[in-house]
Every structure is written in C-alpha cells, then in structure tokens.
XYZ file of C-alpha atoms in Angstrom:
610
model
C -76.888 65.164 147.909
C -80.491 66.405 148.182
C -80.409 70.206 148.371
C -84.119 70.816 147.881
C -85.478 73.984 149.415
C -88.813 73.790 151.159
C -90.921 76.675 152.319
C -94.059 77.509 154.191
C -96.260 80.477 153.451
C -99.068 81.581 155.716
C -101.752 84.110 154.800
C -104.246 84.941 157.493
C -107.414 87.033 157.396
C -109.609 86.747 160.473
C -112.704 88.262 162.034
C -113.054 87.376 165.697
C -112.142 88.352 169.226
C -111.693 85.422 171.589
C -108.866 82.917 171.108
C -109.529 79.236 171.279
C -107.216 76.311 172.064
C -104.791 75.371 169.319
C -105.836 72.989 166.546
C -103.180 70.713 165.068
C -102.416 70.424 161.348
C -99.822 68.239 159.646
C -97.807 69.422 156.637
C -96.061 66.462 155.044
C -94.915 64.980 151.764
C -94.792 61.424 153.149
C -97.985 60.498 151.336
C -96.850 61.968 148.020
C -97.274 65.344 146.404
C -100.175 67.224 144.888
C -100.377 69.151 141.646
C -97.601 71.285 140.167
C -97.917 75.016 140.806
C -98.096 77.024 137.553
C -98.052 80.585 138.868
C -99.976 83.778 139.505
C -100.459 86.364 136.785
C -102.191 89.417 135.416
C -104.176 90.066 132.247
C -103.601 93.067 130.009
C -106.515 93.502 127.666
C -110.085 92.479 127.441
C -109.939 95.251 126.671
C -107.482 98.098 126.466
C -106.879 97.992 130.214
C -103.228 99.083 129.875
C -104.014 101.873 127.409
C -102.807 104.814 129.541
C -99.703 103.058 130.866
C -97.662 103.642 127.725
C -98.153 107.413 127.994
C -96.430 107.707 131.375
C -93.133 109.572 131.352
C -90.022 108.069 132.850
C -89.128 107.180 135.534
C -92.747 106.561 136.544
C -93.552 104.123 133.756
C -90.591 101.919 134.642
C -91.480 102.110 138.316
C -94.989 100.822 137.608
C -93.558 97.970 135.559
C -91.156 97.109 138.381
C -94.008 96.854 140.878
C -95.736 94.422 138.525
C -92.955 92.245 137.189
C -89.587 92.746 138.892
C -88.708 89.692 141.005
C -88.525 90.244 144.773
C -89.766 93.805 144.459
C -93.568 93.962 144.181
C -96.136 91.585 142.717
C -93.314 89.650 140.996
C -95.818 88.067 138.610
C -95.158 84.651 137.078
C -97.629 85.014 134.181
C -98.590 87.761 131.732
C -101.670 87.148 129.602
C -102.486 89.625 126.830
C -105.307 90.221 124.402
C -104.674 89.360 120.773
C -106.154 92.585 119.459
C -109.077 92.290 117.063
C -109.962 95.953 116.339
C -113.178 95.720 118.392
C -114.544 96.829 121.765
C -113.665 94.287 124.440
C -114.712 95.981 127.736
C -112.887 99.308 128.123
C -111.726 99.910 124.577
C -110.423 98.419 121.364
C -106.993 96.945 120.700
C -105.521 96.922 117.184
C -105.084 93.748 115.167
C -101.832 92.490 113.653
C -103.755 91.442 110.510
C -106.415 94.023 109.746
C -106.956 92.482 106.337
C -105.982 89.121 104.930
C -102.947 90.459 103.063
C -101.939 92.821 105.877
C -99.429 91.997 108.626
C -98.062 94.527 111.109
C -96.533 93.371 114.392
C -95.918 96.821 115.843
C -99.485 98.020 116.344
C -100.692 98.614 119.854
C -98.751 98.207 123.085
C -99.041 94.554 124.107
C -95.779 93.686 122.296
C -94.034 96.398 124.274
C -95.593 95.252 127.538
C -94.536 91.631 127.023
C -90.970 92.735 126.295
C -90.883 94.918 129.402
C -92.171 92.022 131.509
C -89.625 89.655 129.976
C -86.843 92.171 130.565
C -87.595 92.088 134.287
C -88.423 88.386 134.576
C -86.944 86.267 131.761
C -88.885 83.252 133.024
C -92.332 84.847 132.878
C -95.012 82.781 131.115
C -96.638 84.588 128.150
C -100.204 83.846 127.002
C -102.305 85.228 124.144
C -106.095 85.128 123.822
C -108.421 86.700 121.231
C -111.586 88.555 122.252
C -112.495 89.762 118.761
C -111.299 89.126 115.202
C -111.014 91.272 112.070
C -114.059 90.983 109.835
C -112.247 89.152 107.027
C -111.723 86.130 109.300
C -115.483 85.481 109.301
C -115.899 86.006 105.548
C -118.818 88.365 106.138
C -120.232 86.661 109.246
C -119.872 87.728 112.865
C -118.460 84.303 113.700
C -114.860 82.984 113.671
C -115.462 79.234 113.381
C -116.960 78.755 109.908
C -113.473 78.817 108.398
C -111.279 77.236 111.095
C -108.163 77.189 108.886
C -108.453 80.948 108.374
C -108.915 81.679 112.079
C -106.104 79.335 113.078
C -103.761 80.971 110.549
C -104.599 84.376 111.979
C -103.788 83.269 115.544
C -100.686 81.278 114.612
C -99.313 84.260 112.697
C -99.589 86.344 115.881
C -97.475 83.775 117.731
C -94.932 83.588 114.914
C -94.798 87.391 114.687
C -94.153 87.668 118.412
C -91.022 85.585 117.954
C -89.857 86.980 114.615
C -90.250 90.667 115.395
C -89.924 90.808 119.182
C -88.104 87.594 120.187
C -91.035 86.671 122.418
C -91.888 83.018 123.020
C -95.609 82.568 123.597
C -96.174 79.513 125.792
C -99.976 79.272 125.658
C -102.811 80.462 123.439
C -106.561 80.492 124.019
C -109.614 79.978 121.798
C -112.161 82.815 122.087
C -112.671 84.679 125.326
C -115.883 83.745 127.165
C -117.613 82.623 123.981
C -118.555 79.244 122.564
C -115.718 76.863 121.823
C -115.618 74.843 118.632
C -114.163 71.336 118.760
C -113.100 71.299 115.118
C -111.353 74.657 115.464
C -109.392 73.512 118.526
C -108.155 70.477 116.621
C -107.268 72.545 113.544
C -105.383 75.045 115.709
C -103.412 72.247 117.405
C -102.543 70.717 114.050
C -101.437 74.041 112.577
C -99.292 74.880 115.605
C -97.544 71.537 115.244
C -97.067 71.929 111.477
C -95.212 75.243 111.835
C -92.973 73.956 114.607
C -94.877 75.410 117.575
C -95.220 72.037 119.282
C -94.379 73.582 122.651
C -97.211 76.118 122.525
C -100.059 74.799 124.645
C -103.766 75.395 124.065
C -105.969 76.697 126.885
C -109.667 75.870 126.531
C -112.009 77.468 126.727
C -111.721 80.618 128.905
C -115.342 80.442 129.974
C -116.830 77.716 132.168
C -115.650 74.123 132.704
C -117.948 72.578 130.062
C -115.155 71.816 127.594
C -114.107 69.043 129.990
C -117.239 67.053 129.126
C -116.306 67.123 125.435
C -112.685 66.229 126.192
C -113.711 63.091 128.079
C -115.734 61.914 125.068
C -113.172 62.898 122.413
C -109.581 61.638 122.867
C -108.301 63.763 119.965
C -109.748 66.899 121.543
C -108.338 65.850 124.908
C -104.878 65.498 123.373
C -105.200 68.924 121.729
C -105.841 70.783 124.986
C -103.086 71.358 127.547
C -104.936 73.472 130.123
C -108.599 73.765 131.051
C -109.077 77.425 131.896
C -112.223 78.755 133.569
C -113.219 82.335 134.373
C -114.440 83.404 137.829
C -114.922 79.800 138.996
C -115.767 80.783 142.572
C -112.827 78.648 143.827
C -114.519 75.418 142.676
C -114.222 73.070 139.729
C -116.263 70.113 138.437
C -115.641 66.379 138.560
C -115.300 66.084 134.783
C -112.451 68.626 134.726
C -110.591 66.678 137.406
C -111.091 63.431 135.476
C -109.192 64.782 132.470
C -105.994 65.024 134.585
C -105.204 68.258 132.763
C -103.868 71.396 134.369
C -106.784 73.395 135.793
C -106.445 77.178 135.863
C -108.541 80.111 136.869
C -107.520 81.831 133.663
C -109.378 85.036 134.602
C -110.402 85.975 138.118
C -110.738 88.771 140.697
C -112.248 91.736 138.773
C -112.832 93.620 142.013
C -112.214 97.244 143.018
C -108.627 97.321 144.247
C -109.054 98.816 147.716
C -108.446 96.808 150.903
C -111.669 94.848 150.434
C -110.422 93.885 146.985
C -107.099 92.848 148.481
C -108.921 90.574 150.922
C -110.894 89.072 148.069
C -107.704 88.408 146.132
C -106.077 86.710 149.148
C -109.049 84.402 149.515
C -109.062 83.505 145.831
C -105.346 82.734 145.626
C -105.440 80.032 148.295
C -108.889 78.583 147.894
C -108.638 78.157 144.130
C -106.330 75.254 144.963
C -107.860 74.076 148.241
C -111.391 73.928 146.829
C -110.774 73.587 143.102
C -107.293 72.125 142.503
C -106.484 75.110 140.267
C -102.746 75.620 139.936
C -102.682 79.073 138.321
C -104.767 82.191 138.886
C -104.754 85.227 136.593
C -106.131 88.596 137.657
C -108.312 90.713 135.414
C -106.835 93.057 135.161
C -103.092 93.548 135.424
C -103.098 97.282 136.039
C -106.023 99.704 136.050
C -104.554 101.982 133.406
C -107.699 103.257 131.689
C -110.093 106.095 132.418
C -111.701 105.242 135.755
C -115.218 106.074 134.591
C -115.096 103.394 131.926
C -116.543 100.022 133.024
C -114.891 98.262 135.970
C -112.759 101.222 137.004
C -109.805 100.344 139.245
C -110.245 96.591 138.894
C -106.485 96.022 138.559
C -103.723 94.872 140.879
C -102.613 98.522 141.029
C -103.787 101.849 139.603
C -101.999 103.919 136.941
C -104.630 106.105 135.306
C -102.948 109.545 135.252
C -100.045 109.651 132.806
C -100.468 113.444 132.537
C -99.605 113.837 136.235
C -97.333 110.823 136.709
C -99.343 109.697 139.716
C -99.876 105.990 140.348
C -100.974 103.965 143.393
C -99.533 100.648 144.578
C -102.717 99.056 145.856
C -103.131 96.235 148.401
C -103.500 93.425 145.782
C -99.864 94.021 144.754
C -98.654 93.070 148.245
C -101.145 90.236 148.651
C -99.745 88.818 145.422
C -96.202 89.220 146.771
C -97.101 87.013 149.745
C -97.151 84.123 147.275
C -95.107 85.098 144.225
C -91.947 86.207 146.018
C -91.626 82.841 147.745
C -92.490 80.296 145.086
C -91.995 79.693 141.369
C -93.857 77.724 138.703
C -92.720 74.125 138.817
C -92.852 73.776 142.589
C -95.393 71.317 143.936
C -98.301 71.485 146.330
C -98.369 69.070 149.237
C -101.419 66.874 149.491
C -101.888 68.099 153.056
C -103.970 71.165 152.275
C -107.395 71.998 153.595
C -109.615 74.163 155.748
C -108.953 75.304 159.296
C -111.272 74.212 162.072
C -112.464 77.741 162.877
C -112.661 78.892 159.271
C -110.082 79.628 156.629
C -107.776 77.453 154.558
C -104.125 76.504 154.229
C -101.893 75.225 151.468
C -98.253 74.142 151.350
C -95.746 73.754 148.551
C -92.364 72.082 148.548
C -89.185 72.900 146.653
C -90.367 76.467 147.056
C -92.840 77.362 149.725
C -95.892 76.403 151.736
C -98.938 78.568 152.150
C -101.627 79.004 154.777
C -104.571 81.371 154.319
C -107.453 82.103 156.657
C -110.083 84.434 155.184
C -112.839 86.521 156.731
C -116.120 88.132 155.757
C -114.590 91.459 154.802
C -113.417 89.658 151.665
C -116.246 90.583 149.323
C -115.651 89.206 145.833
C -117.697 90.627 142.986
C -117.188 88.143 140.149
C -118.484 85.759 141.309
C -119.767 86.585 144.786
C -118.108 83.882 146.860
C -120.337 82.068 149.376
C -120.598 83.435 152.922
C -118.359 81.889 155.548
C -117.698 82.050 159.279
C -114.272 82.585 160.791
C -113.275 82.901 164.420
C -109.925 83.860 165.856
C -107.818 80.794 166.538
C -104.473 79.291 167.475
C -103.153 76.841 164.893
C -100.223 74.469 165.417
C -98.519 73.062 162.324
C -96.383 69.925 162.447
C -93.825 69.439 159.688
C -93.254 65.838 158.604
C -91.354 64.047 155.877
C -88.593 65.883 154.013
C -89.571 69.247 155.524
C -89.350 68.032 159.150
C -85.768 69.283 159.530
C -86.655 72.957 159.010
C -85.527 74.934 162.064
C -86.467 78.521 161.171
C -88.975 80.336 159.004
C -88.945 83.881 157.677
C -92.162 85.740 158.506
C -93.997 88.363 156.445
C -97.271 89.952 157.489
C -100.000 92.205 156.109
C -102.729 93.726 158.281
C -105.894 95.052 156.661
C -107.164 96.531 159.918
C -110.634 97.377 158.659
C -111.687 98.765 162.046
C -109.100 101.552 162.296
C -108.411 101.978 158.571
C -104.667 101.909 159.250
C -103.507 98.985 157.143
C -99.930 97.803 156.760
C -98.794 95.496 154.004
C -95.971 93.041 153.451
C -93.882 93.762 156.543
C -90.988 91.511 157.472
C -91.110 90.297 161.090
C -88.599 88.410 163.227
C -87.859 84.843 162.083
C -89.874 82.080 163.738
C -87.989 79.246 165.482
C -89.519 75.789 165.192
C -89.650 73.483 168.237
C -89.657 69.729 167.592
C -90.737 70.378 164.001
C -93.754 72.476 164.893
C -94.875 76.071 165.252
C -98.015 77.737 166.558
C -99.676 80.804 165.116
C -101.969 83.134 167.011
C -104.195 84.099 164.099
C -105.528 87.552 164.837
C -108.052 89.605 162.942
C -107.512 90.815 159.371
C -103.965 89.534 158.902
C -102.029 87.815 156.138
C -98.897 85.887 157.000
C -96.191 84.258 154.946
C -93.845 81.785 156.612
C -91.007 80.616 154.394
C -87.457 79.317 154.259
C -86.840 81.603 151.273
C -84.826 84.637 152.368
C -84.876 86.739 149.194
C -88.215 88.497 149.649
C -88.238 92.273 149.805
C -90.690 95.143 149.717
C -89.623 97.370 146.861
C -90.199 101.098 146.990
C -89.546 104.361 145.205
C -89.967 107.935 146.290
C -93.595 108.981 146.067
C -94.840 109.740 142.542
C -96.261 113.205 141.777
C -99.627 114.038 143.359
C -102.857 113.152 141.612
C -104.236 115.742 139.185
C -107.231 115.998 136.874
C -106.756 115.896 133.118
C -105.320 119.255 131.927
C -108.038 121.865 131.405
C -106.288 123.047 128.253
C -104.974 120.324 125.978
C -104.181 120.075 122.268
C -102.358 117.695 119.961
C -101.342 118.255 116.338
C -100.011 114.675 116.003
C -96.750 116.003 114.580
C -94.641 112.972 115.520
C -92.162 111.721 112.930
C -91.435 108.334 114.463
C -94.110 107.610 117.067
C -93.155 104.950 119.654
C -96.698 103.581 119.557
C -99.357 103.500 116.852
C -101.880 105.418 118.988
C -101.692 109.006 120.210
C -101.344 109.699 123.959
C -104.483 109.732 126.114
C -106.861 108.771 123.283
C -108.801 105.637 124.224
C -110.503 104.044 121.215
C -113.994 102.701 121.931
C -115.058 101.541 118.476
C -112.694 101.440 115.521
C -108.970 102.154 115.677
C -107.300 105.567 115.434
C -103.604 105.609 114.493
C -100.902 108.096 113.610
C -100.912 108.728 109.852
C -98.762 110.896 107.612
C -100.950 112.391 104.872
C -98.445 113.354 102.193
C -101.229 114.582 99.891
C -102.093 117.472 102.210
C -100.563 120.739 100.942
C -101.115 122.596 104.220
C -100.660 122.118 107.961
C -102.312 118.695 108.257
C -99.652 116.289 107.058
C -99.513 114.683 110.492
C -102.885 113.292 111.540
C -104.747 110.768 113.640
C -106.626 108.535 111.222
C -109.457 106.077 111.798
C -108.242 103.029 109.864
C -111.032 100.428 109.938
C -113.186 99.979 106.861
C -114.816 96.648 107.792
C -116.764 95.777 110.937
C -114.861 93.209 113.049
C -116.183 89.981 114.517
C -117.302 91.646 117.699
C -117.137 90.548 121.337
C -119.226 93.344 122.842
C -121.968 95.537 121.367
C -119.816 97.907 119.359
C -121.255 101.212 118.226
C -122.093 101.804 114.577
C -119.758 104.797 114.616
C -116.023 104.814 115.253
C -115.169 106.532 118.521
C -112.171 107.566 120.590
C -112.453 109.332 123.956
C -110.109 111.714 125.732
C -110.279 114.097 128.685
C -112.189 114.364 131.943
C -115.508 112.628 132.504
C -116.683 115.473 134.750
C -116.135 118.338 132.332
C -119.305 120.376 131.776
C -118.514 123.759 130.201
C -115.897 123.355 127.524
C -114.833 124.119 124.006
C -113.842 121.333 121.642
C -112.140 122.207 118.349
C -111.094 119.594 115.851
C -109.784 119.777 112.283
C -111.111 116.849 110.286
C -110.862 115.463 106.778
C -113.558 113.221 105.264
C -111.858 110.873 102.830
C -115.094 109.994 101.011
C -116.581 112.968 99.212
C -120.228 111.915 99.202
C -120.668 109.566 102.139
C -120.114 109.380 105.847
C -119.369 112.132 108.311
C -117.773 112.983 111.628
C -118.892 113.992 115.099
C -117.426 115.471 118.236
C -119.119 115.144 121.589
C -118.970 116.347 125.183
C -120.636 115.429 128.478
C -120.706 111.804 127.320
C -122.047 109.611 130.116
C -120.553 106.199 129.319
C -118.033 104.269 127.282
C -116.508 100.815 126.990
C -118.870 97.944 126.318
C -121.802 100.318 127.046
C -120.735 102.880 124.420
C -123.601 102.097 122.049
C -126.152 103.628 124.443
C -124.044 106.700 125.308
C -125.773 110.023 125.866
C -124.310 113.525 125.865
C -124.072 116.416 123.413
C -123.164 115.152 119.948
C -122.408 117.493 117.053
C -122.634 115.691 113.697
C -121.307 116.980 110.377
C -122.022 114.989 107.225
C -120.274 114.825 103.878
C -123.259 116.417 102.127
C -122.788 119.603 104.186
C -125.611 119.050 106.664
C -125.229 118.906 110.434
C -127.264 118.247 113.559
C -126.907 118.138 117.323
C -128.299 115.181 119.294
C -128.391 114.011 122.881
C -127.416 110.440 122.060
C -125.014 108.450 119.936
C -127.848 106.749 118.087
C -128.959 110.170 116.687
C -132.532 109.479 117.756
C -133.005 112.459 120.071
C -132.412 115.916 118.681
C -130.910 118.198 121.274
C -132.838 121.211 122.512
C -129.448 122.864 122.555
C -128.826 124.158 119.028
C -125.700 126.316 119.290
C -124.601 128.800 116.721
C -122.133 126.838 114.644
C -119.523 128.252 112.341
C -118.044 125.949 109.719
C -114.867 127.231 108.098
C -113.395 124.614 105.809
C -112.820 121.607 108.084
C -112.666 123.382 111.453
C -115.506 122.280 113.698
C -115.891 124.122 117.024
C -118.460 123.023 119.582
C -119.208 125.338 122.494
C -121.256 124.190 125.477
C -122.324 126.808 128.019
C-alpha cells in the first residue's frame, strides 16, 4: 500500500493592484522527480554571533531556543552550522579553539557545543555542520596559512569532530574547508582520507564555502570529486554555474541572507528560499546568522533570523524571518523531493513543489531588498494563478492554508496565520495573489505558531555593573556579557594570589592565530553600552610578565568586530615598566588631548571621562 504524503506550499509576495486572468500551472511527478531537499538552517559563528545568548536567564533562553529549533513551533530549523573556533576575530568576535596548542585538547570551551546539544534536544534529526574560519597559530607552523601542513590541519579538524562525539554525543554530518578563503586540493584529499581512516566515513565534506570555482577542479580531478559530497557557495544570488551542475553533487547555499531582520529582510529571505532552487538547483540554504545575539553596534547588527541581544533585560524579538522560515520548515523535511515542475510565474514570482512532504509556491516583489548579494531587479504584478495537480498528487482533495502579510503600506504585518482549508475542484485550485503576501498550501496538518507570554521590555545595559569573576564552576568558559574581539578571555583560578584576586578573567593566548580578519595587535574584550559617554571604568589587573607587555582600558570606542584594528576612542595604557599614556586610537599613534589625573595604587586602574 502506498501511503506517501504529498504537500503543496505557497509563498506569495506581490506588488500590484489590478488582477489579471488566471494563468495555469501544472504540478506533477509524472515526468520524474527533481533533486532531494536537504533543509533550511542557521549559522552560529563567523563569528561569535551567539555570544550573548548563553547569558540569558531562564525561561527566556529556552524560549529563544524553542523559536529556533523546536519542531512545529517557530523556525523549526533542519540544519545547524557552527564555527569551529580558532581563537581569532571572525566578524563580530572571537571563538575559542578546542586545541589552542598542539598538545592541548579541551572540548568544553565556548558555547557551540552547548548550542548543538540544545538544538539536538529539540530536534534529534537536525543536521550538524562544522566549519573553521581561523586556526590556532601552531597549525601553520609560524605562517598565517593552514595548508602547508595538510596532515596537521586535518588532524586538528578531525579531532573536533571526534571530540564532539566523545564528550557531547554529537554526530557531525558535514565539515567544511576554510570559510570564504582559498581551497587547497591536496588538503581536501588528505582530510577525506583521514576522516575515513578514523571511521568517520559518513561525515561529508562541503567545498569550498566561497564561490562555485571548486566545481571546475572537481570535473578535472576524479579523486577530488569523490572527496567532496556537497558544493557549498556563499551568497550565490540564487544562481549557480554549469560546471557545478555537471558534477551531479548536492548544491547548497551554505551561507546566505545576511540582511537586517525587519520586514524587508523577511521578504528577502522568502525570495531566497524559493529561488535558490528555481534558479540555482540549490537544495539547502543556511542563514547567516542564526540569531542576532551580539552587541548591535558590532558589524552586521541584527542580521539574524531573530534578535536576542539583551540578556541583562531578558528581552528578545521574534522577527519576521522566523515565520518566513516556518512557511517551509514546518511542512517539509530533508529527504523529501522537489518536483521537476518548478518555475517562474507569468506575472513575476516563482513556485516550487515537493512530494512526500510538501510543495511550495513563492511570488516575490520589489520590497525584497537583499544586501548580500543585491539580487537583480524584477517586476511583479498581481495575478490569479490556477494550479493543476497531476500524477500521484492528483487525488488530493484539501489543502491546509497558512499566510503571512508584510503589508508595507500600512505597516501592520501579520505572520504565519492559519486560514480555512482550501477545497480542490477536479484536481485544481486558484489563488488570488494579492500584494505582499506569503502563502503555504499543504496536506501536512501539524503546523503551529508557537508563542510565549511577552518577554521583559527592552532595556539598556545596566549603568552600574561589576563582576569579580568569583564563580567556582562556571557553566561556560567566558564571563557574561564580555565579547572578545581579539584574543580569548576565560575564567581562571589564580591559586598563587594571596589576596582577593583568586578568581579572575584571564587572557589565554600567547601565539597569534592563523587569522581570517584583520585582528588587532592587542587582545581585546568589549562590554557595556556603545552610547556611553561620561563614565568611570575601574579594573584590577595583573601583568604576568614583569618586564614586558601591558594593559589598557578604553571608553567611547567607536567600532569593533572585523574593524577593531582601526578603533578610536579614549584608551588608557599602562605598561609593565611603570609608564602610561592616553591615546585616541588603538594603534597608539594619536596622543589624546585629554590627559586626566591618574592615580595608580598597586594594580587598580581607574579611568574617568568627563
């Protein structure tokens, strides 16, 4: 008995006024099926984009996680991709490495392990992916390059996968090469061989998390082609290249979206999700980033599926991309198959359909402004569309209907609302596609719009804040609210201290990593409110080297993240030889006209800005 479930999903975004006569479209599996759907996901990292999430108190932290991962509740994501931390700046901060030195292994640093476990707890079938942005310095043997010693780099990455299983019972399904940097053919082959040797035959390699150019090399090199399971491109603009299609490999948009998560961003995301397959045959799309849980004034503020940037208040915002994601993820699963009958609508827009899960139709409009990359302009007019179901799906009599309305004109949007079921007549249905709407039509009846009581109201960072780091068994290696920008600061118990400073926050790097961004020469962690002007900063510090180095504290700093090297503000420097200075920039080139009266008592360093 064939008990397959088929579904149709319709997402509609239109800009027009007058209706036209209905156009006819056939959805059928009579001519065979298309590619296998691999899922929709989010990316934590690249870098430190989930940094503030771990500091949320319960129940708000669990609520945020539910909106991201819980099936039939919110975004219901199929894929979680995380950064393999490399101790270096990777956009909005640094993430700690599991192997800081060659003889060092620690699989409890950072928060990505925790996040993967929380995702898996909610969705045991979620696909887990790891990708390095940076590497510890020892991997390059003194060079800022990870490929000169491919066995060393492969060992480092494979150990991360093995550690995920050994210490956290996490099965990593895919691993990447080096985010948005050159790929190395020899390294890819060495990595594949090493994965196989240690029994990780089922772990697939994604190459190369940049453009599609690796496909050209794969066509010429059968061994390389056999080593790669997925060709992953970043911000492909919904298109692929002929060479990638020729490989017959899975094609993914392995990083996409990166747009401010208001309603315009939601429209962008809706357009991407459908047209990545219609135009580019891509069967998975992963949003950068998963959740905007970093200080908003760092680069690419609020470029996540939702916003959770105030752990001190508990406030978070379920943004429109969460519900646009739900239009697809709640009604399909990886392993279902696209029909071949996908395409563009006569008056603008596109439609897709999947069987053994769901079918999807999307019509987009010119409110959908996508930043990375800017998608080409397009024209859409309001239209009636009649869909005829043929083949094994012809017997469907009723479809569940879900709708979102952006309503850009009145600014009164509504998202993911369940409407009355739609009855089919003679295997067909007609849609009146109005302006700024997203529809899902499906035989799946399990969809739901999850909700909680409203979180606490938004609030600025506390005006008075202090931390003595007196935590005996910290749940995470990093202290709350600190966002490392260069270097890594971790809880440390200093048993040699005879006084009140046994519990500390210690900068632990002693070797410059293989960098991804332009890291600063100094190690830096930021905390607080970007808009503070008049403030007092007091910090007890200990310089571990008697005759070298120094420390600084700063206020009114104008930038961070991958731009940290050129930061300006008020910087107070104290050096191990007893000297000090105040500058207006991190590079110490410009002495500040502000030379406050500074008292130094032992290792207490107050800075007062009036």
